[in-house]
Amino acid sequence: MQIHVTKMVRRITYESSIEFHTGNLSIILGTWPHAFLESLARSSQENRMYRSVVERLRWALKLLALDKQWKRISAKTPAAISSEDLFDLFFTLEQRIEAMPWAPQTKSNTSSEFRKLICRYLHAEFGNVEIAKKVFFFPTRFTERNPRELISDLESKSEPPSPPSGALPHDSVEDLKNRLAALLGKDLKAIEAACISEIDLYKMQARKLIDLGQQPLTLDEQKLVKEILEQPDRENITQALRAAPGKIAFTLNMRHATSGLAFAGRPPFGLPSFCGVKQAYDYAMEFIPEPKIYKHSIYHFPFLANSVVLVSCLIALQIHTGWNASSVISLCIGDVAKKGERLVIQGYKSKSDDHTPAVVVSLSDHGAYEALNLLLARLSHLKRLNLVEPNATSLWLMPTSPNSKRKQSRIIAGVQAPRDWICRKYALPNFSFDQIRTQALALISMRKGGLEVARRLGGHCRAATTAHYLDHLILQRLNSAINLEFQKKLEASIVYASKNLEGHGQYPEGFLLYPVGDGSSCANPVNPPKSDWLVHGMCRASQCHSAEGCPNRRIVVNAERVEEIAATTFFYEKNWSRLLGGK
């Protein structure tokens, strides 16, 4: 039984089908699971289902096929199925899913998608609204989601290491908010600076390679070039290039690549690809600082860059726009509008089949501006070198040889390894592309007008989505930092007046403490933080618990205090029932 599916990757739609072998799934003809799959197969002929949804359905059925409960419930006819049967089925499925080594989100999606498909089937095929409603409110165990991580939550690789966002020291809540916003901005700036550095390095290397290829040749070198180009056929030119010195091989090939006629039919514009590339590469690398250039792409590198540079462009645009990485990679030349020196871009959101909000990129947005112009120029070079289709529009296409059997150029993939390389080179936290969006929107919400501005820039339809996305995230960090700071202050205010390991007596400061009257003591009642707290030379003890508290306040913990706490605890443990009942 086949269900027709579709999948969109970088604005390219791929259509296929997924096969369900009912025998392997313990599904018998005439039962409700068989009718359920038949219904999906029929409807998918006209409206293809998303591949990810159908794949999760197949995972769920494979897990259920291993359980005895499934054999009992799956043997029923569509008319005989009850809400109790489905509840048992969902409970069994979630038990099976719980044991799988999947990510929490994958577990939740697999269970919820299965329930949704069952609800739609019961409602559409039988109009069974009551069962569908009951199934909808199934109490799933996959309700808790792990909190999103910020880049500022990750381990700092800087020296000295900075504290994570949930452990920022502060003097007040307002000070904490300012420090958190500064930390979010600082970490994003460090990543953007690394990307700009890579783009600038590439531009310098590209210029150096082009200039190196245009350098004048001596008379003897010109004579050798003439001999190579006057060879009678392609094979002889190939052999002559392989035997040529590095400077000659590099100069000929680089001028060939910059000519704009890279694939014409005769010399000097019909040079065989990559001939003499080893000695040409060794020669060129003597003049290039920090080489990160693959040998066989040296002639195209000045025009097409490499994966590290492209990922630097991706990150720089993500930081500026706050978009998902997939929306940035969806950018086509038609999504970029030039208005004077400014560029206006608008991406595509595959999850919601909608467009992102338009974003302005100006000269002052150095990283994003450089990245966008580099991508636009790169697409022009790809077309000039005949390495993509003449009507290609994506800014992220990878080069394809004109002789390749591949019908369509592919968009960049494998962006994780270049990102990891950038993190190692610049000692950055090992961040993900999702975290860039999260951190960028969190910073916008804290600095530029709150959640509403973040909602618009993030492209969320409802403020509640943004609130769940960011508000909880920021509050968690603030609460964590406040709690940690409170613990530090509490720890600093406690005097442990017990015998130490050497057997000496009480803590000497204990003799200088003055009781306040609330169980705590004062370390310096004649010298409070503010002089107007003094009455006849002594603090009036009225500000011990106000605002941030008094730094002179101490809590003495000695043997008597520990014994008192223990006795109180034991008393209530033994007598709570009698005290509650008033007996």
PDB file of N, CA and C in Angstrom, residues 444-491:
ATOM      1  N   ILE A 444      16.555  41.273  20.692  1.00  0.00           N
ATOM      2  CA  ILE A 444      15.617  42.275  20.172  1.00  0.00           C
ATOM      3  C   ILE A 444      14.517  42.553  21.187  1.00  0.00           C
ATOM      4  N   SER A 445      13.997  41.503  21.814  1.00  0.00           N
ATOM      5  CA  SER A 445      12.898  41.670  22.772  1.00  0.00           C
ATOM      6  C   SER A 445      13.338  42.441  24.009  1.00  0.00           C
ATOM      7  N   MET A 446      14.622  42.379  24.343  1.00  0.00           N
ATOM      8  CA  MET A 446      15.115  43.063  25.542  1.00  0.00           C
ATOM      9  C   MET A 446      15.555  44.494  25.259  1.00  0.00           C
ATOM     10  N   ARG A 447      15.856  44.793  23.992  1.00  0.00           N
ATOM     11  CA  ARG A 447      16.438  46.106  23.693  1.00  0.00           C
ATOM     12  C   ARG A 447      15.548  47.006  22.844  1.00  0.00           C
ATOM     13  N   LYS A 448      14.741  46.433  21.971  1.00  0.00           N
ATOM     14  CA  LYS A 448      14.109  47.247  20.931  1.00  0.00           C
ATOM     15  C   LYS A 448      12.588  47.256  20.986  1.00  0.00           C
ATOM     16  N   GLY A 449      12.016  47.215  22.134  1.00  0.00           N
ATOM     17  CA  GLY A 449      10.569  47.370  22.190  1.00  0.00           C
ATOM     18  C   GLY A 449       9.810  46.165  22.652  1.00  0.00           C
ATOM     19  N   GLY A 450      10.488  45.151  23.158  1.00  0.00           N
ATOM     20  CA  GLY A 450       9.788  44.033  23.766  1.00  0.00           C
ATOM     21  C   GLY A 450       9.315  42.983  22.796  1.00  0.00           C
ATOM     22  N   LEU A 451       8.349  42.196  23.264  1.00  0.00           N
ATOM     23  CA  LEU A 451       7.899  41.031  22.520  1.00  0.00           C
ATOM     24  C   LEU A 451       7.225  41.370  21.196  1.00  0.00           C
ATOM     25  N   GLU A 452       6.542  42.498  21.115  1.00  0.00           N
ATOM     26  CA  GLU A 452       5.817  42.820  19.885  1.00  0.00           C
ATOM     27  C   GLU A 452       6.786  43.036  18.724  1.00  0.00           C
ATOM     28  N   VAL A 453       7.889  43.740  18.992  1.00  0.00           N
ATOM     29  CA  VAL A 453       8.893  43.942  17.945  1.00  0.00           C
ATOM     30  C   VAL A 453       9.528  42.603  17.568  1.00  0.00           C
ATOM     31  N   ALA A 454       9.836  41.780  18.580  1.00  0.00           N
ATOM     32  CA  ALA A 454      10.405  40.461  18.310  1.00  0.00           C
ATOM     33  C   ALA A 454       9.423  39.592  17.529  1.00  0.00           C
ATOM     34  N   ARG A 455       8.130  39.727  17.832  1.00  0.00           N
ATOM     35  CA  ARG A 455       7.113  38.943  17.112  1.00  0.00           C
ATOM     36  C   ARG A 455       7.110  39.300  15.623  1.00  0.00           C
ATOM     37  N   ARG A 456       7.131  40.594  15.331  1.00  0.00           N
ATOM     38  CA  ARG A 456       7.094  41.025  13.930  1.00  0.00           C
ATOM     39  C   ARG A 456       8.352  40.582  13.180  1.00  0.00           C
ATOM     40  N   LEU A 457       9.520  40.782  13.798  1.00  0.00           N
ATOM     41  CA  LEU A 457      10.765  40.411  13.127  1.00  0.00           C
ATOM     42  C   LEU A 457      10.916  38.901  13.026  1.00  0.00           C
ATOM     43  N   GLY A 458      10.367  38.168  14.002  1.00  0.00           N
ATOM     44  CA  GLY A 458      10.448  36.714  13.961  1.00  0.00           C
ATOM     45  C   GLY A 458       9.434  36.082  13.031  1.00  0.00           C
ATOM     46  N   GLY A 459       8.452  36.869  12.575  1.00  0.00           N
ATOM     47  CA  GLY A 459       7.454  36.336  11.649  1.00  0.00           C
ATOM     48  C   GLY A 459       6.404  35.476  12.303  1.00  0.00           C
ATOM     49  N   HIS A 460       6.194  35.639  13.629  1.00  0.00           N
ATOM     50  CA  HIS A 460       5.161  34.856  14.313  1.00  0.00           C
ATOM     51  C   HIS A 460       3.792  35.507  14.110  1.00  0.00           C
ATOM     52  N   CYS A 461       2.773  34.695  13.914  1.00  0.00           N
ATOM     53  CA  CYS A 461       1.423  35.230  13.712  1.00  0.00           C
ATOM     54  C   CYS A 461       0.829  35.744  15.014  1.00  0.00           C
ATOM     55  N   ARG A 462       1.112  35.064  16.119  1.00  0.00           N
ATOM     56  CA  ARG A 462       0.504  35.419  17.403  1.00  0.00           C
ATOM     57  C   ARG A 462       1.581  35.799  18.411  1.00  0.00           C
ATOM     58  N   ALA A 463       1.236  36.752  19.256  1.00  0.00           N
ATOM     59  CA  ALA A 463       2.160  37.157  20.310  1.00  0.00           C
ATOM     60  C   ALA A 463       2.412  36.014  21.288  1.00  0.00           C
ATOM     61  N   ALA A 464       1.419  35.128  21.451  1.00  0.00           N
ATOM     62  CA  ALA A 464       1.568  34.005  22.379  1.00  0.00           C
ATOM     63  C   ALA A 464       2.715  33.090  21.948  1.00  0.00           C
ATOM     64  N   THR A 465       2.897  32.937  20.624  1.00  0.00           N
ATOM     65  CA  THR A 465       3.998  32.107  20.126  1.00  0.00           C
ATOM     66  C   THR A 465       5.326  32.700  20.531  1.00  0.00           C
ATOM     67  N   THR A 466       5.453  34.009  20.347  1.00  0.00           N
ATOM     68  CA  THR A 466       6.709  34.683  20.715  1.00  0.00           C
ATOM     69  C   THR A 466       6.919  34.639  22.219  1.00  0.00           C
ATOM     70  N   ALA A 467       5.835  34.798  22.969  1.00  0.00           N
ATOM     71  CA  ALA A 467       5.943  34.769  24.432  1.00  0.00           C
ATOM     72  C   ALA A 467       6.454  33.410  24.893  1.00  0.00           C
ATOM     73  N   HIS A 468       5.903  32.335  24.307  1.00  0.00           N
ATOM     74  CA  HIS A 468       6.371  31.002  24.670  1.00  0.00           C
ATOM     75  C   HIS A 468       7.813  30.809  24.227  1.00  0.00           C
ATOM     76  N   TYR A 469       8.146  31.401  23.092  1.00  0.00           N
ATOM     77  CA  TYR A 469       9.467  31.237  22.486  1.00  0.00           C
ATOM     78  C   TYR A 469      10.537  31.976  23.282  1.00  0.00           C
ATOM     79  N   LEU A 470      10.199  33.182  23.776  1.00  0.00           N
ATOM     80  CA  LEU A 470      11.214  34.035  24.386  1.00  0.00           C
ATOM     81  C   LEU A 470      10.964  34.385  25.847  1.00  0.00           C
ATOM     82  N   ASP A 471       9.719  34.709  26.181  1.00  0.00           N
ATOM     83  CA  ASP A 471       9.446  35.231  27.517  1.00  0.00           C
ATOM     84  C   ASP A 471       9.876  34.231  28.591  1.00  0.00           C
ATOM     85  N   HIS A 472       9.465  32.972  28.392  1.00  0.00           N
ATOM     86  CA  HIS A 472       9.838  31.950  29.362  1.00  0.00           C
ATOM     87  C   HIS A 472      11.348  31.772  29.404  1.00  0.00           C
ATOM     88  N   LEU A 473      11.951  31.827  28.224  1.00  0.00           N
ATOM     89  CA  LEU A 473      13.391  31.643  28.125  1.00  0.00           C
ATOM     90  C   LEU A 473      14.143  32.714  28.913  1.00  0.00           C
ATOM     91  N   ILE A 474      13.756  33.971  28.730  1.00  0.00           N
ATOM     92  CA  ILE A 474      14.439  35.069  29.414  1.00  0.00           C
ATOM     93  C   ILE A 474      14.163  35.026  30.913  1.00  0.00           C
ATOM     94  N   LEU A 475      12.900  34.737  31.263  1.00  0.00           N
ATOM     95  CA  LEU A 475      12.553  34.661  32.693  1.00  0.00           C
ATOM     96  C   LEU A 475      13.347  33.558  33.395  1.00  0.00           C
ATOM     97  N   GLN A 476      13.560  32.444  32.713  1.00  0.00           N
ATOM     98  CA  GLN A 476      14.347  31.361  33.315  1.00  0.00           C
ATOM     99  C   GLN A 476      15.747  31.835  33.659  1.00  0.00           C
ATOM    100  N   ARG A 477      16.367  32.580  32.750  1.00  0.00           N
ATOM    101  CA  ARG A 477      17.729  33.069  33.006  1.00  0.00           C
ATOM    102  C   ARG A 477      17.746  34.089  34.131  1.00  0.00           C
ATOM    103  N   LEU A 478      16.766  34.994  34.119  1.00  0.00           N
ATOM    104  CA  LEU A 478      16.702  35.998  35.180  1.00  0.00           C
ATOM    105  C   LEU A 478      16.483  35.336  36.534  1.00  0.00           C
ATOM    106  N   ASN A 479      15.538  34.393  36.597  1.00  0.00           N
ATOM    107  CA  ASN A 479      15.261  33.711  37.862  1.00  0.00           C
ATOM    108  C   ASN A 479      16.470  32.923  38.349  1.00  0.00           C
ATOM    109  N   SER A 480      17.155  32.274  37.418  1.00  0.00           N
ATOM    110  CA  SER A 480      18.338  31.496  37.787  1.00  0.00           C
ATOM    111  C   SER A 480      19.423  32.396  38.366  1.00  0.00           C
ATOM    112  N   ALA A 481      19.667  33.533  37.698  1.00  0.00           N
ATOM    113  CA  ALA A 481      20.707  34.452  38.174  1.00  0.00           C
ATOM    114  C   ALA A 481      20.334  35.055  39.525  1.00  0.00           C
ATOM    115  N   ILE A 482      19.043  35.417  39.680  1.00  0.00           N
ATOM    116  CA  ILE A 482      18.592  36.001  40.955  1.00  0.00           C
ATOM    117  C   ILE A 482      18.741  34.979  42.079  1.00  0.00           C
ATOM    118  N   ASN A 483      18.354  33.736  41.797  1.00  0.00           N
ATOM    119  CA  ASN A 483      18.453  32.690  42.809  1.00  0.00           C
ATOM    120  C   ASN A 483      19.905  32.441  43.212  1.00  0.00           C
ATOM    121  N   LEU A 484      20.800  32.413  42.215  1.00  0.00           N
ATOM    122  CA  LEU A 484      22.214  32.180  42.517  1.00  0.00           C
ATOM    123  C   LEU A 484      22.792  33.333  43.327  1.00  0.00           C
ATOM    124  N   GLU A 485      22.428  34.562  42.952  1.00  0.00           N
ATOM    125  CA  GLU A 485      22.950  35.733  43.678  1.00  0.00           C
ATOM    126  C   GLU A 485      22.430  35.743  45.114  1.00  0.00           C
ATOM    127  N   PHE A 486      21.159  35.334  45.284  1.00  0.00           N
ATOM    128  CA  PHE A 486      20.598  35.255  46.633  1.00  0.00           C
ATOM    129  C   PHE A 486      21.367  34.231  47.468  1.00  0.00           C
ATOM    130  N   GLN A 487      21.666  33.085  46.848  1.00  0.00           N
ATOM    131  CA  GLN A 487      22.404  32.060  47.580  1.00  0.00           C
ATOM    132  C   GLN A 487      23.802  32.543  47.977  1.00  0.00           C
ATOM    133  N   LYS A 488      24.441  33.292  47.078  1.00  0.00           N
ATOM    134  CA  LYS A 488      25.767  33.827  47.400  1.00  0.00           C
ATOM    135  C   LYS A 488      25.694  34.794  48.584  1.00  0.00           C
ATOM    136  N   LYS A 489      24.693  35.673  48.552  1.00  0.00           N
ATOM    137  CA  LYS A 489      24.553  36.652  49.637  1.00  0.00           C
ATOM    138  C   LYS A 489      24.175  35.962  50.938  1.00  0.00           C
ATOM    139  N   LEU A 490      23.317  34.944  50.833  1.00  0.00           N
ATOM    140  CA  LEU A 490      22.940  34.200  52.027  1.00  0.00           C
ATOM    141  C   LEU A 490      24.151  33.489  52.620  1.00  0.00           C
ATOM    142  N   GLU A 491      24.937  32.874  51.740  1.00  0.00           N
ATOM    143  CA  GLU A 491      26.136  32.176  52.206  1.00  0.00           C
ATOM    144  C   GLU A 491      27.109  33.147  52.875  1.00  0.00           C
TER     145      GLU A 491
END
